[in-house]
């Protein structure tokens, strides 16, 4: 911003709490979770969900394990009312799930809300009114503190009066001083105490006091101070469930919730993937998986996060960003070479540790805070190749996707070629393209030298030596002859020597049965060193016969050397 713009803003006041205790605490258990997807989330959608879509999301929230689900604002619109009726009439609410309904502190709305609850077994009636000085001044036309407190009290009284009209419904009462995050703390406590005094909670019927960061105005430590201050000063703390409801205007809604839990809160409201007004509500997926990643069981099942995300995207018509923690498409993907190498080593080490110590062995793969498989992500997306990638990543893809177990010293040669290609094309290469590049550039290369015929004669030689009869074409010229050695490769090298084409030494040789390709195929890798320059080059050969694969690998390396010189 320009300085003249900044002048109109003010620092957010700190909370006077020198003996705050939350910074020394750690989160050791999960809070009570409440989903507000169908209310706060839905009201923020460009195209709100239809009843059918809400039912689909409701079922998914139940499957995930939410036991408290805010299903709407039944007095606000017919669709909201009808949705709740559909849930009741279709007997869709499991016995252990409590549905929550939101209502403003206004008589007609409260009465209509109670009508919507007919036949519900367990419900939370959630009353709110806005309390901050800004709201009192602007929205309610300079309303006094007393007036705003009295609106809450009147609403609370009417609700108390209506509770007996639903004898078959177990009702829990919840109050939110909306805009708590910028309400004077002593005044927020005053209003909550007044509501609590009306509802008279006890150990079997606790009041839920929900303290919304309706707008996130401050840093998360200030939010934590507000929560700790409130918990210390509110009446009847032991019969109150302190609930958090953060929004994300400064991008720190998750941190604010986590610190709010340290500060003493018992319950958390939020939505899947953080859908909600403006920058969204708290993302429950992230907070829950953050806890899982520290070994805390949350009671929520995000083990198939991609299907949860799919349902969410279909019903909300929103998309989860690619970098969204846990759920985003790219969040387990490494493009950089050094990260890829470390991840590959991490997985190799992990499988050894698991073999030795079992699956409880503490997770530890560089760059991955959790095992992607635990939330239903495959390892496929982890290593992807662009121009930033390294040799290890390319080798990893060739191994995992195409069954080539490249010798380690071959990785730089192949890796460089592949990521130079990615750089040239200015884009990411698919796993398939990487396999094609490898096959085209490093396997069975047979020009300028190609093998026309090759036969081994084991009979005439002694002490394991063989003699080969070979015919090759080199730059269109046919060369025939023999060579002897202790195996096919060695005898062929001598054949080339006799023919005047040996300016190299064989420095390494590996072979493998090819996985993934034809069962009958073998792959061989031969490294040669160019005598004049000292340059080392690998070639790969594939053939049903392991001997021929070796020979093809040698010829391939020879041809690559020629190409390199050209
Ligand atoms: O953000 C908010 O303050 C709310 C309240 C209605 C709880 O959604
Ligand atoms: Zn909200």
XYZ file of C-alpha atoms and ligand atoms in Angstrom:
575
model
C 0.000 0.000 0.000
C 0.970 3.577 -0.412
C 1.831 5.468 2.834
C -1.233 7.677 2.432
C -3.407 4.555 2.345
C -1.772 3.018 5.409
C -2.531 6.059 7.533
C -6.144 5.055 7.962
C -5.304 1.776 9.733
C -4.603 1.258 13.444
C -2.717 -1.422 15.408
C -4.919 -4.100 16.968
C -4.859 -3.753 20.759
C -3.048 -6.440 22.718
C -4.729 -8.339 25.563
C -3.444 -7.555 29.044
C -2.523 -11.070 30.197
C 1.065 -11.175 31.452
C 0.606 -14.583 33.102
C -0.833 -16.234 30.003
C -0.316 -19.997 30.088
C -1.158 -21.133 26.537
C 2.365 -20.685 25.068
C 3.670 -23.471 27.303
C 0.979 -25.990 26.447
C 0.744 -28.593 23.688
C -2.315 -30.062 22.019
C -2.736 -33.593 23.336
C -6.312 -34.430 22.438
C -8.887 -33.635 19.801
C -11.642 -31.105 20.498
C -15.345 -31.684 19.894
C -15.740 -31.082 16.164
C -18.687 -29.243 14.641
C -19.114 -28.867 10.921
C -20.739 -25.662 9.700
C -20.413 -26.580 6.009
C -24.131 -26.676 5.418
C -24.702 -23.262 6.995
C -21.688 -20.935 7.061
C -20.140 -22.730 4.099
C -23.327 -22.822 2.110
C -24.256 -19.197 2.713
C -20.935 -18.166 1.163
C -21.369 -20.055 -2.105
C -21.966 -18.211 -5.377
C -24.491 -20.971 -6.146
C -25.860 -22.352 -2.873
C -26.370 -26.106 -2.636
C -29.677 -27.675 -3.586
C -31.438 -29.930 -1.083
C -30.059 -32.974 -2.938
C -26.525 -31.603 -2.807
C -26.844 -30.785 0.875
C -28.048 -34.315 1.583
C -25.027 -35.701 -0.236
C -22.657 -33.523 1.756
C -24.487 -34.307 5.000
C -24.001 -38.045 4.395
C -20.312 -37.467 3.725
C -19.917 -35.414 6.930
C -21.549 -38.240 8.856
C -19.276 -40.790 7.185
C -16.209 -38.736 8.111
C -17.309 -38.895 11.733
C -18.774 -35.493 12.625
C -21.156 -35.800 15.551
C -22.292 -32.163 15.510
C -23.407 -30.736 12.184
C -24.930 -27.303 11.693
C -27.510 -27.970 9.012
C -28.665 -24.446 8.326
C -30.574 -21.370 9.281
C -34.083 -22.843 8.952
C -35.884 -19.599 9.656
C -33.971 -17.713 6.974
C -35.183 -19.430 3.817
C -37.503 -22.175 2.654
C -34.677 -24.312 1.241
C -32.989 -24.274 4.656
C -36.211 -25.242 6.376
C -37.016 -27.921 3.797
C -33.565 -29.409 4.025
C -33.941 -29.998 7.741
C -37.394 -31.479 7.156
C -35.937 -33.772 4.484
C -33.333 -34.983 6.945
C -36.022 -35.768 9.492
C -38.534 -37.246 7.075
C -35.941 -39.446 5.381
C -34.706 -40.555 8.800
C -31.227 -39.590 7.702
C -29.775 -38.415 11.023
C -27.876 -41.185 12.845
C -28.664 -41.620 16.534
C -25.255 -40.357 17.630
C -25.353 -37.214 15.487
C -26.665 -33.907 16.823
C -27.839 -31.410 14.293
C -27.369 -27.715 14.927
C -29.552 -24.844 13.756
C -28.588 -21.199 13.750
C -30.947 -18.407 14.616
C -30.704 -14.670 15.212
C -32.044 -13.274 18.467
C -35.400 -12.325 16.924
C -38.753 -13.640 18.056
C -40.289 -14.763 14.759
C -37.089 -16.433 13.671
C -36.746 -18.315 16.948
C -40.339 -19.595 16.769
C -39.897 -20.748 13.155
C -36.668 -22.498 14.126
C -38.451 -24.538 16.760
C -41.065 -25.530 14.165
C -38.310 -26.859 11.937
C -37.037 -29.100 14.726
C -40.179 -31.216 15.086
C -39.176 -34.874 15.190
C -35.435 -34.248 15.637
C -33.880 -36.444 18.346
C -30.885 -34.324 19.270
C -30.397 -30.668 18.401
C -28.211 -27.715 19.242
C -30.103 -24.442 19.041
C -27.542 -21.796 18.216
C -28.488 -18.231 19.078
C -26.379 -15.270 18.029
C -26.226 -11.533 17.896
C -23.402 -9.223 17.054
C -21.586 -7.500 19.898
C -18.528 -5.592 18.647
C -18.285 -1.784 18.929
C -18.052 -1.567 15.140
C -21.256 -3.556 14.670
C -23.018 -1.703 17.500
C -22.092 1.646 15.962
C -22.490 0.949 12.263
C -24.931 -1.926 11.814
C -27.174 -1.207 14.796
C -27.010 2.595 14.563
C -25.020 3.437 17.723
C -26.884 0.870 19.827
C -25.829 0.842 23.466
C -24.103 -2.078 25.131
C -27.197 -2.635 27.273
C -29.450 -2.784 24.239
C -27.304 -5.392 22.527
C -26.996 -7.428 25.733
C -30.780 -7.283 26.161
C -31.361 -8.579 22.629
C -29.293 -11.635 23.610
C -31.168 -12.035 26.902
C -34.590 -11.770 25.251
C -33.610 -14.333 22.635
C -32.261 -16.666 25.314
C -35.479 -16.334 27.356
C -37.703 -17.167 24.403
C -35.608 -20.197 23.562
C -35.787 -21.388 27.151
C -39.556 -21.009 26.980
C -39.793 -22.998 23.739
C -37.560 -25.919 24.740
C -40.440 -27.752 26.521
C -42.472 -27.573 23.287
C -40.173 -30.256 21.870
C -40.324 -32.919 24.582
C -38.944 -35.624 22.284
C -35.856 -33.583 21.418
C -32.720 -33.505 23.511
C -31.702 -29.851 23.149
C -28.326 -28.280 23.812
C -28.115 -24.501 23.814
C -25.389 -22.492 22.146
C -24.757 -18.778 22.137
C -22.356 -16.800 19.928
C -21.431 -13.185 20.558
C -20.912 -12.679 16.843
C -17.840 -10.524 16.072
C -16.279 -11.686 19.353
C -12.836 -11.126 17.833
C -13.244 -7.347 18.015
C -15.601 -7.128 20.952
C -14.310 -5.703 24.258
C -13.459 -8.830 26.266
C -15.195 -7.757 29.468
C -18.315 -6.939 27.490
C -18.239 -10.314 25.663
C -18.045 -12.010 29.054
C -20.862 -9.826 30.362
C -23.205 -10.794 27.506
C -22.288 -14.495 27.676
C -22.806 -14.502 31.442
C -26.205 -12.916 30.965
C -27.274 -15.585 28.460
C -25.823 -18.314 30.649
C -27.749 -16.984 33.645
C -30.975 -17.402 31.648
C -30.198 -20.907 30.469
C -28.783 -22.120 33.791
C -26.425 -24.787 32.507
C -25.343 -27.647 34.741
C -23.019 -30.627 34.431
C -25.527 -32.612 32.343
C -26.708 -29.684 30.203
C -23.699 -27.578 29.421
C -23.981 -24.337 27.491
C -21.861 -23.959 24.363
C -20.271 -20.527 24.233
C -19.004 -20.081 20.712
C -16.483 -17.243 20.357
C -16.299 -16.372 16.688
C -13.441 -14.649 14.980
C -16.161 -13.564 12.575
C -13.501 -11.417 10.995
C -9.871 -12.220 11.668
C -8.492 -8.849 12.743
C -5.413 -9.825 14.737
C -2.475 -12.186 14.934
C -3.227 -15.690 16.280
C -1.489 -15.040 19.610
C -3.971 -12.251 20.308
C -6.824 -14.644 19.565
C -5.312 -17.141 21.995
C -5.021 -14.417 24.650
C -8.680 -13.508 24.092
C -9.719 -17.133 24.581
C -7.602 -17.653 27.688
C -8.837 -14.347 29.153
C -12.440 -15.302 28.423
C -12.053 -18.800 29.940
C -10.636 -17.275 33.117
C -13.358 -14.653 33.541
C -16.583 -16.285 32.366
C -19.030 -17.515 35.031
C -19.731 -21.190 35.301
C -16.707 -22.231 33.239
C -17.114 -25.848 34.306
C -20.592 -26.023 32.791
C -19.564 -24.216 29.612
C -18.141 -25.687 26.439
C -15.901 -23.043 24.919
C -16.072 -23.229 21.159
C -13.871 -21.665 18.466
C -15.118 -20.432 15.129
C -12.322 -18.773 13.195
C -12.400 -17.173 9.801
C -9.327 -16.626 7.731
C -9.101 -12.973 6.688
C -5.395 -12.698 7.517
C -4.650 -16.257 6.388
C -4.049 -17.465 9.940
C -7.395 -19.040 10.834
C -5.798 -22.423 11.374
C -3.060 -21.055 13.604
C -5.647 -19.066 15.558
C -7.667 -22.222 16.171
C -4.640 -24.245 17.211
C -3.521 -21.552 19.631
C -7.121 -21.126 20.816
C -7.147 -24.811 21.727
C -3.957 -24.310 23.719
C -5.714 -21.428 25.428
C -8.432 -23.709 26.743
C -11.151 -24.132 24.116
C -13.031 -27.436 23.985
C -14.756 -27.342 20.650
C -14.015 -26.259 17.100
C -16.389 -25.177 14.346
C -15.263 -25.115 10.737
C -15.768 -26.465 7.269
C -14.203 -28.912 4.868
C -11.388 -27.277 2.923
C -12.186 -23.966 4.627
C -15.220 -23.005 2.562
C -16.931 -19.954 3.998
C -17.476 -16.222 3.789
C -14.683 -14.201 2.101
C -11.404 -16.025 2.771
C -13.318 -18.851 4.350
C -13.963 -20.563 7.637
C -11.465 -22.692 9.463
C -10.367 -25.669 7.350
C -11.231 -28.658 9.528
C -9.328 -31.059 7.298
C -6.064 -29.269 7.968
C -6.533 -28.945 11.709
C -7.529 -32.595 12.067
C -4.711 -33.890 9.892
C -2.231 -31.633 11.684
C -3.289 -33.436 14.865
C -3.010 -36.854 13.221
C 0.494 -35.941 12.117
C 1.386 -35.473 15.799
C -0.080 -38.842 16.732
C -3.480 -37.602 17.962
C -6.598 -39.549 17.031
C -9.310 -37.071 16.056
C -12.236 -39.389 15.398
C -12.449 -37.951 11.875
C -11.682 -40.140 8.901
C -9.877 -38.392 6.068
C -8.282 -41.583 4.811
C -9.921 -41.136 1.411
C -9.425 -37.416 1.077
C -9.662 -37.419 -2.714
C -13.246 -38.693 -2.664
C -14.169 -36.253 0.093
C -12.670 -33.527 -2.047
C -14.537 -34.744 -5.116
C -17.886 -34.662 -3.330
C -17.067 -31.217 -1.946
C -16.088 -29.871 -5.355
C -19.201 -31.276 -6.987
C -21.675 -29.917 -4.452
C -20.054 -26.531 -3.858
C -18.778 -25.995 -7.407
C -15.564 -24.689 -5.859
C -12.125 -26.132 -6.399
C -9.516 -27.002 -3.818
C -6.330 -25.080 -4.706
C -3.317 -27.106 -5.789
C -1.229 -25.987 -2.802
C -3.920 -26.498 -0.140
C -2.275 -28.489 2.675
C -3.025 -32.219 2.501
C -5.761 -31.991 -0.142
C -4.126 -30.005 -2.956
C -3.023 -31.782 -6.096
C 0.623 -30.740 -5.732
C 1.212 -30.971 -2.004
C 3.084 -34.259 -2.050
C 4.885 -33.551 -5.271
C 8.568 -32.736 -5.475
C 9.945 -31.188 -8.635
C 13.337 -30.188 -7.310
C 16.120 -32.687 -7.789
C 17.533 -32.540 -4.270
C 14.080 -33.012 -2.752
C 13.410 -35.956 -5.049
C 16.665 -37.608 -4.069
C 15.952 -37.163 -0.381
C 12.380 -38.466 -0.722
C 13.542 -41.504 -2.639
C 16.142 -42.225 0.040
C 13.475 -41.656 2.676
C 11.164 -44.250 1.150
C 13.985 -46.774 0.760
C 14.987 -46.253 4.379
C 11.371 -46.399 5.514
C 10.792 -49.805 3.951
C 13.917 -51.142 5.661
C 12.832 -49.680 9.021
C 9.346 -51.137 8.622
C 10.783 -54.563 7.767
C 12.960 -54.423 10.838
C 10.780 -52.648 13.426
C 7.221 -52.830 12.045
C 4.777 -50.223 10.722
C 4.675 -48.332 14.058
C 8.227 -47.146 13.488
C 8.067 -43.311 13.588
C 7.421 -41.728 10.226
C 10.388 -39.898 8.799
C 10.613 -39.178 5.094
C 12.245 -35.860 4.218
C 9.804 -33.238 2.956
C 6.714 -35.338 3.728
C 5.013 -34.565 7.039
C 2.694 -37.552 6.655
C 2.588 -40.721 4.609
C 0.462 -39.707 1.580
C -1.055 -43.190 1.540
C -2.678 -42.506 4.932
C -5.027 -40.060 3.247
C -5.505 -42.172 0.159
C -2.883 -40.503 -2.029
C -0.709 -42.785 -4.094
C 3.020 -42.295 -4.342
C 2.627 -41.693 -8.070
C 2.378 -37.940 -7.809
C 5.295 -37.547 -5.439
C 8.059 -37.233 -7.949
C 7.319 -35.309 -11.100
C 9.744 -34.163 -13.699
C 10.379 -30.695 -15.033
C 13.555 -28.761 -15.736
C 14.224 -28.357 -11.976
C 14.282 -32.069 -11.416
C 17.291 -34.181 -10.724
C 18.738 -37.420 -11.871
C 17.273 -39.308 -8.907
C 13.743 -38.302 -9.845
C 14.037 -39.525 -13.414
C 15.530 -42.829 -12.222
C 12.707 -43.130 -9.708
C 10.055 -42.739 -12.424
C 11.846 -45.173 -14.740
C 12.014 -47.681 -11.928
C 8.521 -47.275 -10.505
C 6.612 -46.708 -13.731
C 8.611 -48.609 -16.322
C 10.515 -51.264 -14.379
C 14.057 -50.091 -15.262
C 16.447 -50.434 -12.358
C 19.167 -48.128 -13.687
C 22.695 -48.411 -12.241
C 23.328 -45.428 -10.001
C 26.160 -44.071 -12.142
C 23.809 -44.051 -15.137
C 21.350 -41.675 -13.396
C 23.183 -38.420 -14.277
C 23.455 -39.290 -17.973
C 19.762 -40.104 -18.343
C 18.565 -37.488 -15.860
C 20.364 -34.650 -17.594
C 19.007 -35.639 -20.969
C 15.438 -35.783 -19.660
C 15.424 -32.537 -17.762
C 17.202 -30.722 -20.605
C 14.285 -31.862 -22.734
C 11.812 -30.566 -20.130
C 13.673 -27.259 -20.054
C 13.631 -26.989 -23.821
C 9.918 -27.696 -23.969
C 9.316 -25.422 -20.994
C 6.898 -27.839 -19.347
C 6.508 -30.830 -17.109
C 7.005 -34.264 -18.714
C 4.556 -37.069 -18.059
C 5.713 -40.439 -16.772
C 4.873 -41.908 -20.155
C 6.990 -39.350 -22.008
C 9.910 -40.066 -19.704
C 9.645 -43.780 -20.540
C 9.510 -42.952 -24.259
C 12.532 -40.665 -24.083
C 14.514 -43.341 -22.287
C 13.568 -46.022 -24.814
C 14.301 -43.793 -27.788
C 17.583 -42.361 -26.528
C 19.216 -45.034 -24.386
C 17.870 -48.453 -25.368
C 18.994 -50.722 -28.244
C 20.474 -47.833 -30.231
C 21.764 -49.477 -33.434
C 23.226 -46.810 -35.611
C 25.852 -46.163 -36.919
C 26.734 -49.722 -35.748
C 24.150 -52.488 -36.102
C 24.463 -56.184 -35.563
C 23.560 -58.330 -38.573
C 24.451 -61.748 -37.143
C 26.062 -63.133 -34.047
C 26.865 -66.704 -33.119
C 28.779 -68.126 -30.213
C 30.893 -71.194 -30.523
C 31.537 -72.806 -27.142
C 33.048 -75.986 -28.541
C 36.415 -74.978 -29.910
C 37.640 -73.105 -26.833
C 38.706 -74.209 -23.393
C 38.693 -72.697 -19.838
C 35.295 -71.010 -20.261
C 36.363 -69.083 -23.340
C 34.045 -68.682 -26.309
C 34.534 -67.533 -29.843
C 31.993 -65.334 -31.609
C 31.290 -65.056 -35.310
C 29.834 -61.651 -35.907
C 28.726 -59.505 -38.828
C 27.965 -55.831 -38.280
C 27.188 -52.826 -40.420
C 29.130 -49.705 -39.529
C 28.124 -46.566 -41.423
C 26.679 -48.769 -44.178
C 29.826 -50.901 -44.536
C 29.618 -54.628 -43.725
C 32.276 -56.005 -41.416
C 32.493 -59.714 -40.570
C 34.934 -61.558 -38.337
C 35.516 -63.368 -35.086
C 36.530 -62.561 -31.553
C 37.294 -64.622 -28.512
C 36.710 -63.941 -24.876
C 35.243 -65.215 -21.637
C 31.659 -64.443 -22.663
C 29.571 -62.881 -25.406
C 30.349 -59.267 -24.528
C 34.025 -59.866 -24.094
C 34.307 -61.854 -27.358
C 32.407 -59.131 -29.232
C 34.744 -56.464 -27.826
C 37.632 -58.479 -29.275
C 35.825 -58.781 -32.575
C 35.580 -54.972 -32.694
C 39.235 -54.739 -31.784
C 40.180 -57.053 -34.649
C 38.023 -54.927 -36.943
C 39.819 -51.748 -35.804
C 36.831 -50.244 -33.985
C 37.829 -50.549 -30.357
C 38.753 -47.264 -28.743
C 37.080 -48.033 -25.403
C 37.063 -50.328 -22.381
C 34.048 -51.928 -20.755
C 33.921 -50.536 -17.215
C 30.653 -51.859 -15.822
C 27.879 -54.289 -16.584
C 24.508 -54.974 -14.872
C 21.457 -56.927 -15.823
C 17.931 -57.389 -14.551
C 14.724 -59.169 -15.408
C 12.404 -56.421 -16.610
C 9.387 -55.763 -14.447
C 6.313 -54.314 -16.031
C 7.345 -55.071 -19.627
C 7.178 -58.490 -21.180
C 7.969 -61.169 -18.606
C 10.357 -62.682 -21.067
C 12.503 -59.554 -21.400
C 15.833 -58.863 -19.767
C 17.498 -55.490 -19.557
C 21.266 -55.083 -19.476
C 23.317 -51.963 -18.889
C 26.880 -51.650 -20.158
C 29.185 -48.766 -19.346
C 32.164 -48.064 -21.569
C 34.980 -45.595 -21.221
C 36.253 -43.830 -24.302
C 40.038 -44.395 -24.160
C 41.196 -41.107 -25.726
C 38.906 -38.818 -23.725
C 38.230 -40.892 -20.595
C 34.515 -40.207 -21.083
C 32.120 -42.738 -19.499
C 28.835 -43.668 -21.161
C 26.090 -46.169 -20.431
C 23.893 -48.004 -22.926
C 20.912 -50.220 -22.269
C 19.911 -53.348 -24.184
C 16.637 -55.220 -24.029
C 16.169 -58.703 -25.363
C 14.482 -61.963 -24.347
C 17.971 -63.467 -23.998
C 20.102 -62.012 -21.237
C 23.248 -62.530 -23.380
C 21.809 -60.644 -26.325
C 20.560 -57.897 -23.980
C 24.162 -57.429 -22.823
C 25.447 -57.308 -26.363
C 22.782 -54.813 -27.394
C 23.680 -52.676 -24.364
C 27.327 -52.639 -25.453
C 26.411 -51.731 -29.020
C 24.073 -49.058 -27.684
C 26.856 -47.547 -25.539
C 29.235 -47.637 -28.525
C 26.712 -45.834 -30.714
C 25.989 -43.256 -28.013
C 29.701 -42.562 -27.809
C 29.807 -41.965 -31.565
C 26.809 -39.670 -31.360
C 28.411 -37.831 -28.491
C 31.555 -37.276 -30.520
C 29.631 -36.112 -33.572
O -18.644 -16.080 11.784
C -19.564 -15.960 12.612
O -19.554 -15.119 13.515
C -20.688 -16.849 12.485
C -21.646 -16.814 13.615
C -23.034 -16.794 13.165
C -21.335 -17.948 14.547
O -20.776 -17.616 11.549
Zn -18.793 -17.802 10.570
